[in-house]
XYZ file of C-alpha atoms in Angstrom:
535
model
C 0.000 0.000 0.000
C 1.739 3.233 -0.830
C 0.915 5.137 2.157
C 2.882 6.111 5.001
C 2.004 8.034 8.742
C 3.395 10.637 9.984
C 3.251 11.321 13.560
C 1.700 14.618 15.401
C 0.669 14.892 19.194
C -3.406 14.955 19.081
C -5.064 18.294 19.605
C -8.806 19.120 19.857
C -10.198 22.256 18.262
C -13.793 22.778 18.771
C -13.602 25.717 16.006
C -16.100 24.453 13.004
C -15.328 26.384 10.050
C -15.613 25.160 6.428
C -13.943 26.712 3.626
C -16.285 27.202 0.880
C -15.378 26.078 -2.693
C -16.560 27.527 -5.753
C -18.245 26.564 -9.496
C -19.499 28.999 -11.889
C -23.292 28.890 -12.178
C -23.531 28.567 -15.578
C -21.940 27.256 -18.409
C -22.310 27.270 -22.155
C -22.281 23.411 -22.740
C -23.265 20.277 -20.698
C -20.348 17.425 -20.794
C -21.309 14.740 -22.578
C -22.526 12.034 -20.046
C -19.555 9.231 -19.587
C -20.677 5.465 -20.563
C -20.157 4.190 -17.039
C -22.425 3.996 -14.032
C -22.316 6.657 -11.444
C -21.084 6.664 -7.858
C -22.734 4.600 -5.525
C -25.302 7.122 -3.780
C -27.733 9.919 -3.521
C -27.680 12.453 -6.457
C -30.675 15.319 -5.266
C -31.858 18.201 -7.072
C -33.544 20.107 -4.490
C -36.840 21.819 -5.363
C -36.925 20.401 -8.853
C -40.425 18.949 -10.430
C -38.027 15.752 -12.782
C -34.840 14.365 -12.758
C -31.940 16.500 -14.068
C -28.917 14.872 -16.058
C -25.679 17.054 -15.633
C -22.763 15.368 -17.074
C -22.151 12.038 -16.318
C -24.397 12.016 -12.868
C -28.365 11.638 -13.021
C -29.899 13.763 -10.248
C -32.961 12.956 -8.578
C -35.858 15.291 -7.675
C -36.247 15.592 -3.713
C -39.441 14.374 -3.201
C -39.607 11.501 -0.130
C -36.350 12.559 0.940
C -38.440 16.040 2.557
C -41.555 16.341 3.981
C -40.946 20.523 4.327
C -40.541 23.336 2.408
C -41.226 24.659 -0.732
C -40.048 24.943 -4.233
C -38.671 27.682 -6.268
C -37.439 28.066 -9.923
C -34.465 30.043 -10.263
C -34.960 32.366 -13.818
C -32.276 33.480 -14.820
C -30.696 32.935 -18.315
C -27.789 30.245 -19.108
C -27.863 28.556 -15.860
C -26.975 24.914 -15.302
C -29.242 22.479 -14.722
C -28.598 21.794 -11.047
C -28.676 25.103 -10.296
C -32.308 25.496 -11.943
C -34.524 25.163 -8.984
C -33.946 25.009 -5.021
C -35.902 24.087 -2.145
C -36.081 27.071 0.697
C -38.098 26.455 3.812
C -39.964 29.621 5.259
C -41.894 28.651 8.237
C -39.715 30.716 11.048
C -41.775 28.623 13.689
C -39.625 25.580 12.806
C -36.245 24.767 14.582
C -34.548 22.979 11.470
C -35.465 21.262 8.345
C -34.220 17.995 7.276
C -33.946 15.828 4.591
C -33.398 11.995 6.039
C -31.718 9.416 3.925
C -31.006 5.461 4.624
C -27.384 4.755 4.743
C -25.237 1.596 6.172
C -24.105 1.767 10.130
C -20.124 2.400 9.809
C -20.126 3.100 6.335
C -18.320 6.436 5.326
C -19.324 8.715 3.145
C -18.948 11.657 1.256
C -21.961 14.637 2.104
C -22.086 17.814 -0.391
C -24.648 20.576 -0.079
C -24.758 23.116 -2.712
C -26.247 26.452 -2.703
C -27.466 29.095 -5.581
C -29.439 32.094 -4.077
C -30.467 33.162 -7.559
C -33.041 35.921 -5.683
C -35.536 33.519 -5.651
C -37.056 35.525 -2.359
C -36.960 38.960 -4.528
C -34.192 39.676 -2.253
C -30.894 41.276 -3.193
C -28.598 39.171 -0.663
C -29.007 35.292 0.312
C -29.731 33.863 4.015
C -27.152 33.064 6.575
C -28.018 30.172 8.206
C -26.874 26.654 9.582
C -26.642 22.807 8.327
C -26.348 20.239 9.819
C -25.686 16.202 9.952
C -27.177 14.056 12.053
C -26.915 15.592 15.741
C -23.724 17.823 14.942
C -23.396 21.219 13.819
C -21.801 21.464 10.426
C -21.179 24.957 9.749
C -23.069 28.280 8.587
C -24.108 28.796 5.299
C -22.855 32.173 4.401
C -23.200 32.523 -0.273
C -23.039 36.706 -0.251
C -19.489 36.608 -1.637
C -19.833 34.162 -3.780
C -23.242 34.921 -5.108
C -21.825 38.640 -5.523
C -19.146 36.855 -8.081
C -21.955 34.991 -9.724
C -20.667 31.764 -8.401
C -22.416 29.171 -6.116
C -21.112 27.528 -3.087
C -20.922 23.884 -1.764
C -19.874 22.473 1.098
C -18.091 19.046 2.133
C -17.650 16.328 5.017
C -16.820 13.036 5.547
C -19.013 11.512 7.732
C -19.872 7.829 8.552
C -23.291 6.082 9.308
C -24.843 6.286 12.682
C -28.008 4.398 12.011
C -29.907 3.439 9.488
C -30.419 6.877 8.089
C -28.574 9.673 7.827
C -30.107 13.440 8.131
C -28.958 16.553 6.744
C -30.749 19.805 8.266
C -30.660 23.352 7.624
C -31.640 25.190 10.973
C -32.205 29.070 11.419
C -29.810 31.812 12.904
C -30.739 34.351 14.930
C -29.348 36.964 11.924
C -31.334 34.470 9.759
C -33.257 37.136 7.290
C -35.280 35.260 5.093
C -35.657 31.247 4.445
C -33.330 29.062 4.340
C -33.045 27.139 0.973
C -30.230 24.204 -0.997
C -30.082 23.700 -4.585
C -28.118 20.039 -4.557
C -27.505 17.204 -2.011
C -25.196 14.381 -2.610
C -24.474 11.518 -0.004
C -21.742 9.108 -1.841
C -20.364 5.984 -0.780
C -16.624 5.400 0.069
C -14.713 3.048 0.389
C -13.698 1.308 3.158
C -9.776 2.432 2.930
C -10.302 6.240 2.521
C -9.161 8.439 4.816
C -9.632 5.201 7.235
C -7.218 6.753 10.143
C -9.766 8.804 11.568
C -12.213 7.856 14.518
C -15.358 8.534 12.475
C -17.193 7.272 16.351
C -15.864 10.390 17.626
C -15.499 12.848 14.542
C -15.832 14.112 11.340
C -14.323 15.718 8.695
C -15.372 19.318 6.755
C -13.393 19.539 3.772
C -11.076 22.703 3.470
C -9.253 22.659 0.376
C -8.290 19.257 -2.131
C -6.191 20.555 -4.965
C -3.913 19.034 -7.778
C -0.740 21.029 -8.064
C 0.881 21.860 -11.973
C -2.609 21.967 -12.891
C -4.847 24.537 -14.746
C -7.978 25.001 -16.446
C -11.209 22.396 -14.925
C -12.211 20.831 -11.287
C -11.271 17.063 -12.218
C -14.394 14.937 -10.655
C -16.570 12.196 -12.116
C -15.722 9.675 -14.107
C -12.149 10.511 -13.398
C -12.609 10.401 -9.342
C -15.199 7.580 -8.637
C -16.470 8.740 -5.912
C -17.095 12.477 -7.553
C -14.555 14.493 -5.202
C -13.854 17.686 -6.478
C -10.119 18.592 -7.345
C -8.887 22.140 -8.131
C -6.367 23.119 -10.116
C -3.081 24.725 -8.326
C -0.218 26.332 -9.413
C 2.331 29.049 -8.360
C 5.578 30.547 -9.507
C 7.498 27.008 -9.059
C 7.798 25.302 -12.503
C 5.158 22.371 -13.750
C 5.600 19.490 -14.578
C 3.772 16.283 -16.900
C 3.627 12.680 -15.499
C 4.560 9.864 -18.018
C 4.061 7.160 -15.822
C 0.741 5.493 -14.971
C -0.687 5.284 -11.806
C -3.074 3.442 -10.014
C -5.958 4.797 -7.847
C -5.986 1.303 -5.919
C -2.323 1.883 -4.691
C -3.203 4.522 -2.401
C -5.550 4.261 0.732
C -7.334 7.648 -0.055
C -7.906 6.311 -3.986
C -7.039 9.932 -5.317
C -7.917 9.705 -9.545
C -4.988 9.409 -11.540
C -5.496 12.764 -13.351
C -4.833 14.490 -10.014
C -1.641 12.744 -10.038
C -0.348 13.510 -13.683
C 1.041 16.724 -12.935
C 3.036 18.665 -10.239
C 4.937 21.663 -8.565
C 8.618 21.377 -8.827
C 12.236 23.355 -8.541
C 15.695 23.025 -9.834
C 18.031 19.809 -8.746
C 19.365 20.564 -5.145
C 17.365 23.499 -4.269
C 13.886 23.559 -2.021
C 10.595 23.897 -3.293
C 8.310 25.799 -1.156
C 4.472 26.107 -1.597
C 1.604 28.402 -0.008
C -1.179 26.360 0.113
C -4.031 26.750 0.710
C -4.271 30.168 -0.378
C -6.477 30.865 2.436
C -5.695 31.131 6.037
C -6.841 28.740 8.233
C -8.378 28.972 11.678
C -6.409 27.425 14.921
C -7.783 23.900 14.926
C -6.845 20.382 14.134
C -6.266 18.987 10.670
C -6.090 15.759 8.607
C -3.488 16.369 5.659
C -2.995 14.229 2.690
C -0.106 14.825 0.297
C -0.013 12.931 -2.677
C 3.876 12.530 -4.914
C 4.710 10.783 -7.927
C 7.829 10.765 -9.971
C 6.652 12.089 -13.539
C 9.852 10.056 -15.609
C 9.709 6.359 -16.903
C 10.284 4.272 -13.729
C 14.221 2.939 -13.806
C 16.609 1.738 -11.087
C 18.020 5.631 -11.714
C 14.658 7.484 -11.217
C 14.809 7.998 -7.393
C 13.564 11.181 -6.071
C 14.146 12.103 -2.257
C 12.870 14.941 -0.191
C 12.310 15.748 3.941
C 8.063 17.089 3.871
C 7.489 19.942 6.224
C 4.672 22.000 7.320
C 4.789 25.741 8.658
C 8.131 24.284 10.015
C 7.540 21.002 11.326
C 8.916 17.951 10.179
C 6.004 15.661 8.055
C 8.064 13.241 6.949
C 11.992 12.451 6.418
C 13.455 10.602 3.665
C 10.301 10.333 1.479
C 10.751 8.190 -1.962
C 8.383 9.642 -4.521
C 8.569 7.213 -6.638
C 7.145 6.457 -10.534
C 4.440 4.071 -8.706
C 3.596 7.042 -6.324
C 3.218 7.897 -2.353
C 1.263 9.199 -0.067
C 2.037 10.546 3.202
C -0.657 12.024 5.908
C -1.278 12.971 9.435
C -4.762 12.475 10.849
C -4.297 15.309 13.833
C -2.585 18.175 12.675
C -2.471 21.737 14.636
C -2.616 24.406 11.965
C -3.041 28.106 11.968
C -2.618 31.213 9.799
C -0.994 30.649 6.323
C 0.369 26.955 5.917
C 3.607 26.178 4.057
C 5.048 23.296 2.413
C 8.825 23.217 2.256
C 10.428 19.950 0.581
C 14.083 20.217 0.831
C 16.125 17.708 -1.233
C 18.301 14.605 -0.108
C 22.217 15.528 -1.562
C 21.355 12.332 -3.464
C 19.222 13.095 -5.176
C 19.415 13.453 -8.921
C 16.399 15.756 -9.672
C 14.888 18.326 -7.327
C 11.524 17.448 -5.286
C 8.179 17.886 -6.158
C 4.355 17.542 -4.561
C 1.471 16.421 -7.422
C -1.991 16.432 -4.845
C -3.278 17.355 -1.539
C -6.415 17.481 0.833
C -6.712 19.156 3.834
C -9.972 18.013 6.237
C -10.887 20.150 9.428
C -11.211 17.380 12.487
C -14.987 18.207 14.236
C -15.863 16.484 17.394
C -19.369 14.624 16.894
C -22.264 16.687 18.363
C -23.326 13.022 19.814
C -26.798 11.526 18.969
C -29.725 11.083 21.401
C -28.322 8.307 22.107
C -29.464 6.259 25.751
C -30.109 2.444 26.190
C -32.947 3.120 28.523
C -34.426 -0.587 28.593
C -32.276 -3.914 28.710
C -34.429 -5.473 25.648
C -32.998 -2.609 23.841
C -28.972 -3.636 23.842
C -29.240 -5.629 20.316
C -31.032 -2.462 18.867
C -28.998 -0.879 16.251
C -29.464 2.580 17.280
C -30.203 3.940 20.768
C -33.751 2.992 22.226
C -34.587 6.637 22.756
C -33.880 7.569 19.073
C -36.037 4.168 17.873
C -38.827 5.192 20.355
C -38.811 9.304 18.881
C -38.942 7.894 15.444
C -41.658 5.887 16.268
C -43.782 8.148 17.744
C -42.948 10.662 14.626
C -44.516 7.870 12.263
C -47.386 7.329 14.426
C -48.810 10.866 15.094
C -49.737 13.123 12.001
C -50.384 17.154 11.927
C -46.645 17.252 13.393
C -44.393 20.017 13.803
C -42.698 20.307 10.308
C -39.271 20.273 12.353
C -39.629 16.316 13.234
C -37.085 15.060 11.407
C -33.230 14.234 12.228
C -32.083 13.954 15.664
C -35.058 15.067 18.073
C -32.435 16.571 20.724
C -29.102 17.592 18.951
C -27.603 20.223 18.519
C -29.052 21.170 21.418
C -30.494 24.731 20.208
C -32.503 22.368 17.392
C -34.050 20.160 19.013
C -37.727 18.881 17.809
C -40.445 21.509 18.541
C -42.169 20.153 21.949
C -38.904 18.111 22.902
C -36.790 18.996 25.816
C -33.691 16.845 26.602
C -30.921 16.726 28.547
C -27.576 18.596 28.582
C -24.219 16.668 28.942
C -23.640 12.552 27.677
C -25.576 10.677 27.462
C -28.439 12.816 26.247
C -32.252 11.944 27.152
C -35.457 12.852 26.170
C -36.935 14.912 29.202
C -40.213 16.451 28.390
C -43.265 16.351 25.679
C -45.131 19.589 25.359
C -47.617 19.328 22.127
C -50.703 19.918 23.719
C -53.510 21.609 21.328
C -51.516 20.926 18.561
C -54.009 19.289 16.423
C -52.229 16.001 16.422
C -53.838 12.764 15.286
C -52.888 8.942 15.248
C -51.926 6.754 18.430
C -48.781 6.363 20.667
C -46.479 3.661 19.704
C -45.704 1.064 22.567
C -42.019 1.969 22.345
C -42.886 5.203 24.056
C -41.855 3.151 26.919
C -38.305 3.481 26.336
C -38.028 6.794 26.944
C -37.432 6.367 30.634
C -36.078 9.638 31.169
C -39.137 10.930 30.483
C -40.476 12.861 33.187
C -43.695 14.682 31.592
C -45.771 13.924 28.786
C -48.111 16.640 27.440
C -50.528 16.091 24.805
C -53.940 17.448 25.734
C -56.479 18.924 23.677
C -55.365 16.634 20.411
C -56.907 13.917 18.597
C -55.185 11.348 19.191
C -56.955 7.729 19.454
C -56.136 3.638 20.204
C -55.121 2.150 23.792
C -52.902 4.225 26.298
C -50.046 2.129 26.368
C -48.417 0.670 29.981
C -46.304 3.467 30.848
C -45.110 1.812 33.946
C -41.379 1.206 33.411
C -41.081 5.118 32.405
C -40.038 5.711 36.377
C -39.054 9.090 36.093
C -42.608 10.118 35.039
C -44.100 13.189 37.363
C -46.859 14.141 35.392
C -49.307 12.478 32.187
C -51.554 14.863 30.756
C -53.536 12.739 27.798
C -57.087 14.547 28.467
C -59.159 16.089 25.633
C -58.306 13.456 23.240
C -60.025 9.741 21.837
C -57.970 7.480 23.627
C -59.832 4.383 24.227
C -59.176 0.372 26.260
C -58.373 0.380 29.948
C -55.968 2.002 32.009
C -52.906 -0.878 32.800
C -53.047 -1.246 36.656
C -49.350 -1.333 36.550
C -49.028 2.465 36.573
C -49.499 2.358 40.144
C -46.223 1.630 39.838
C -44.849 5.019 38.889
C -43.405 6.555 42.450
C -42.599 9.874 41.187
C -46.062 10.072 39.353
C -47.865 13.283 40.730
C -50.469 14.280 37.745
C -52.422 11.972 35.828
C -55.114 14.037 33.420
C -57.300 11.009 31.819
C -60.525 13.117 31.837
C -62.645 13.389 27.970
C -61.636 10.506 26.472
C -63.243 6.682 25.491
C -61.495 4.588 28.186
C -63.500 1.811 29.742
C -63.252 -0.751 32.688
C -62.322 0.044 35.792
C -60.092 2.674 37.481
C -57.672 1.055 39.219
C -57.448 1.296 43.089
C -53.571 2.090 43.425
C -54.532 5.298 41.332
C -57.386 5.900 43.372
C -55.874 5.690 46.834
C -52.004 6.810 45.623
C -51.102 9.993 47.818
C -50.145 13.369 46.365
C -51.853 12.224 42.710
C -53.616 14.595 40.768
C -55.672 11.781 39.148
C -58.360 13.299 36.915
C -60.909 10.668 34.659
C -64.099 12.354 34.245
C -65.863 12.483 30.574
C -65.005 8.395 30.145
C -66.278 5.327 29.897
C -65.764 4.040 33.374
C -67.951 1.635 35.264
């Protein structure tokens, strides 16, 4: 495998910034579409009414992915295809909007969001707002610039599988001025070697900058990169230089496209070759770096190439080989600030000066977590959390809900589902259910029960219907208020059970039987079952 670690003490930066990258918005020709099948994935054209073609990738209109939002057209003349129409979401009641898709547990993959204001609000400047995946705050959404230039804006991570679905949310800000809205959504399967060093459990990766160095003129992508990453051109001062040699994608963990590879930055036999890149500075935080070499001349027992790799001063690596086969050399936690500089300086050996052909740079961000509690032994073989099942649930089973019901119900913890409070700290719980009067229909799921760090339940004055179900192992409960609603069968006798249970509003519903006498005689509870069925 031609890869190699280098070594850097870990560092934690909880700074989350992502350093947008740029396309033009239009173009005068579509690529012709390549004879091969597309990455393994989701392809989404938000807002659109049909399936868009671009190139060699079919997108897919949004609808089942969202249940929210509307959709716009974007008119304006010579536009591409993927930029056509967006989805924007304008109900400022709602705490974030989500689109959900399935994905594999511990599979990694590749999450792009792409945005085109195009003034489809009549304003003059786009929304700042928020995305995120799964329970973890990605990063704002800031286009001005960019739409300013005429340009759109996407952003990267690398993220793996949680669960059996993955969800992507855009949220409000309080200098949110107008709706939030995405043009494109891609969620692409990688393989199980790339970028395989990090502890995707415990992180995840934004992408800051992935370039190919000696390189001008087009973002290489799909069919050339197989799993459609994009890779800019670079180039400075230093001279370029042209690859004769093939190379293999499979030889390297990362699986970078040969066509990144078949150029590169270089300098003069026994002098260093230093490179500013990125271009931007970056904030203080900690960074996985991927540098990518290849000796351009027919491979030969004569065609060694040897250089020390540092970074703003630091050694990277000693002694590196770029040979005609290619190598790659990375650290997975890197402390970077400010401007960034690569310096390769030369063995005394060596026969022709050094050179770099590829890199990507990754912010680390620490996982925002995932409502994630097992609150009930039968729930250890689930494969998510029992609370996140039993939320999910309860989502499918009521109707009229809160448009914001989607992705995690807790995390971030500003977002959480409208009517949902939950705990601070690790592991996080669902506390509370406030959606009384909220003109909800449908039943409660029996894996309500789960959620034993429950302590109220609110949902008076609905419509909900179907048996009440035994709430007794929810031990933290204080107060059940299920009056004003259709809820019919007998109250379990086991809920004399509940200690800490101090309110119980049963009162205008269908229930029948009997009234147990542990509710009757418990002391302190507010026990309230007028307007039934009882005998």
């Amino acid at each position: 495998m031609a890869s190699r670690i280098a070594s850097f003490p870990s560092f934690l930066a909880f700074v989350v910034v992502t350093v947008a990258t740029l396309f033009p918005s239009s173009s005068s020709q579509q690529q012709p579409a390549a004879a091969v099948p597309q990455p393994r994935g989701f392809y989404i054209s938000c807002g659109s009414d049909k399936d868009v073609q671009v190139g060699s990738i079919k997108w897919a209109k949004d609808e089942g992915f969202t249940a929210v939002g509307n959709a716009s057209a974007i008119n304006k003349p010579h536009l591409l295809p993927l930029l056509a129409a967006l989805r924007y979401f304008p109900d400022a009641t709602a705490r974030k909007y989500c689109y959900q898709l399935p994905v594999v547990k511990g599979t990694r993959y590749l999450v792009r969001t792409t945005y085109f204001y195009g003034g489809f609000d009549g304003g003059k400047e786009p929304p700042v707002f928020d995305q995120i995946v799964d329970g973890t705050l990605w990063s704002a959404v800031n286009t001005t610039d960019n739409y300013r230039r005429g340009m759109s804006t996407y952003f990267e991570m690398v993220a793996q599988g949680q669960g059996k679905t993955m969800s992507v949310c855009l949220a409000r800000r309080p200098d949110t001025a107008s709706s939030p809205f995405i043009s494109a959504l891609e969620v692409i399967d990688l393989a199980d070697s790339m970028y395989n060093t990090t502890d995707f459990s415990r992180f995840t990766m934004t992408t800051v900058v992935r370039s190919r160095f000696g390189s001008k003129g087009d973002i290489v992508s799909y069919p050339d990169d197989p799993y459609n990453r994009y890779w800019a051109p670079f180039a400075d001062a230093n001279p370029m230089v042209e690859s004769h040699s093939s190379i293999s994608p499979d030889d390297f963990w990362n699986q970078p496209p040969a066509k990144a590879l078949k150029a590169g930055i270089t300098t003069s036999r026994g002098k260093k070759l230093a490179v500013q890149w990125p271009t931007t500075e970056l904030p203080a935080a900690t960074y996985y770096v991927a540098l990518y070499f290849q000796d351009p001349r027919t491979a030969s027992p004569f065609s060694w190439r040897v250089f020390d790799v540092a970074v703003n001063g630091n050694d990277f690596f000693r002694g590196l080989n770029a040979s005609a086969a290619g190598v790659m050399v990375y650290s997975s936690m890197m402390q970077l600030s400010g401007k960034t500089e690569i310096l390769l300086t030369p063995n005394e050996t060596s026969p022709v000066g050094p050179l770099i052909n590829a890199g990507e740079i990754y912010q680390i961000v620490p996982l925002g977590g995932r409502t994630a509690t097992r609150d009930v032994s039968s729930c250890r073989s689930r494969p998510v959390s029992c609370a996140v099942v039993a939320m999910e649930d309860l989502a499918s089973s009521l109707k009229n809900l809160p448009p914001d019901w989607a992705g995690d119900p807790c995390l971030p913890q500003q977002h959480s589902w409208t009517g949902v409070e939950c705990s601070q700290g690790s592991p996080v719980r669902v506390l509370s259910l406030d959606l009384k009067n909220h003109g909800l229909s449908g039943s409660l799921p029996d894996s309500i029960v789960h959620l034993t760090g429950m302590k109220t339940i609110y949902l008076s004055g609905n419509n909900l219907s179907g048996p009440i179900p035994d709430l007794s192992s929810m031990h933290a409960l204080t107060a059940v208020r299920l009056d004003s609603n259709q809820f019919s069968g007998t109250i379990n006798p086991s809920m004399e059970k509940l200690a800490n249970l101090k309110e119980l509003h049963l009162n205008n519903n269908n229930l029948t039987g009997k009234i147990p006498d542990g509710l009757k005689n418990k002391a302190g509870l507010d026990l309230r079952t007028e307007g039934n069925k009882f005998e």
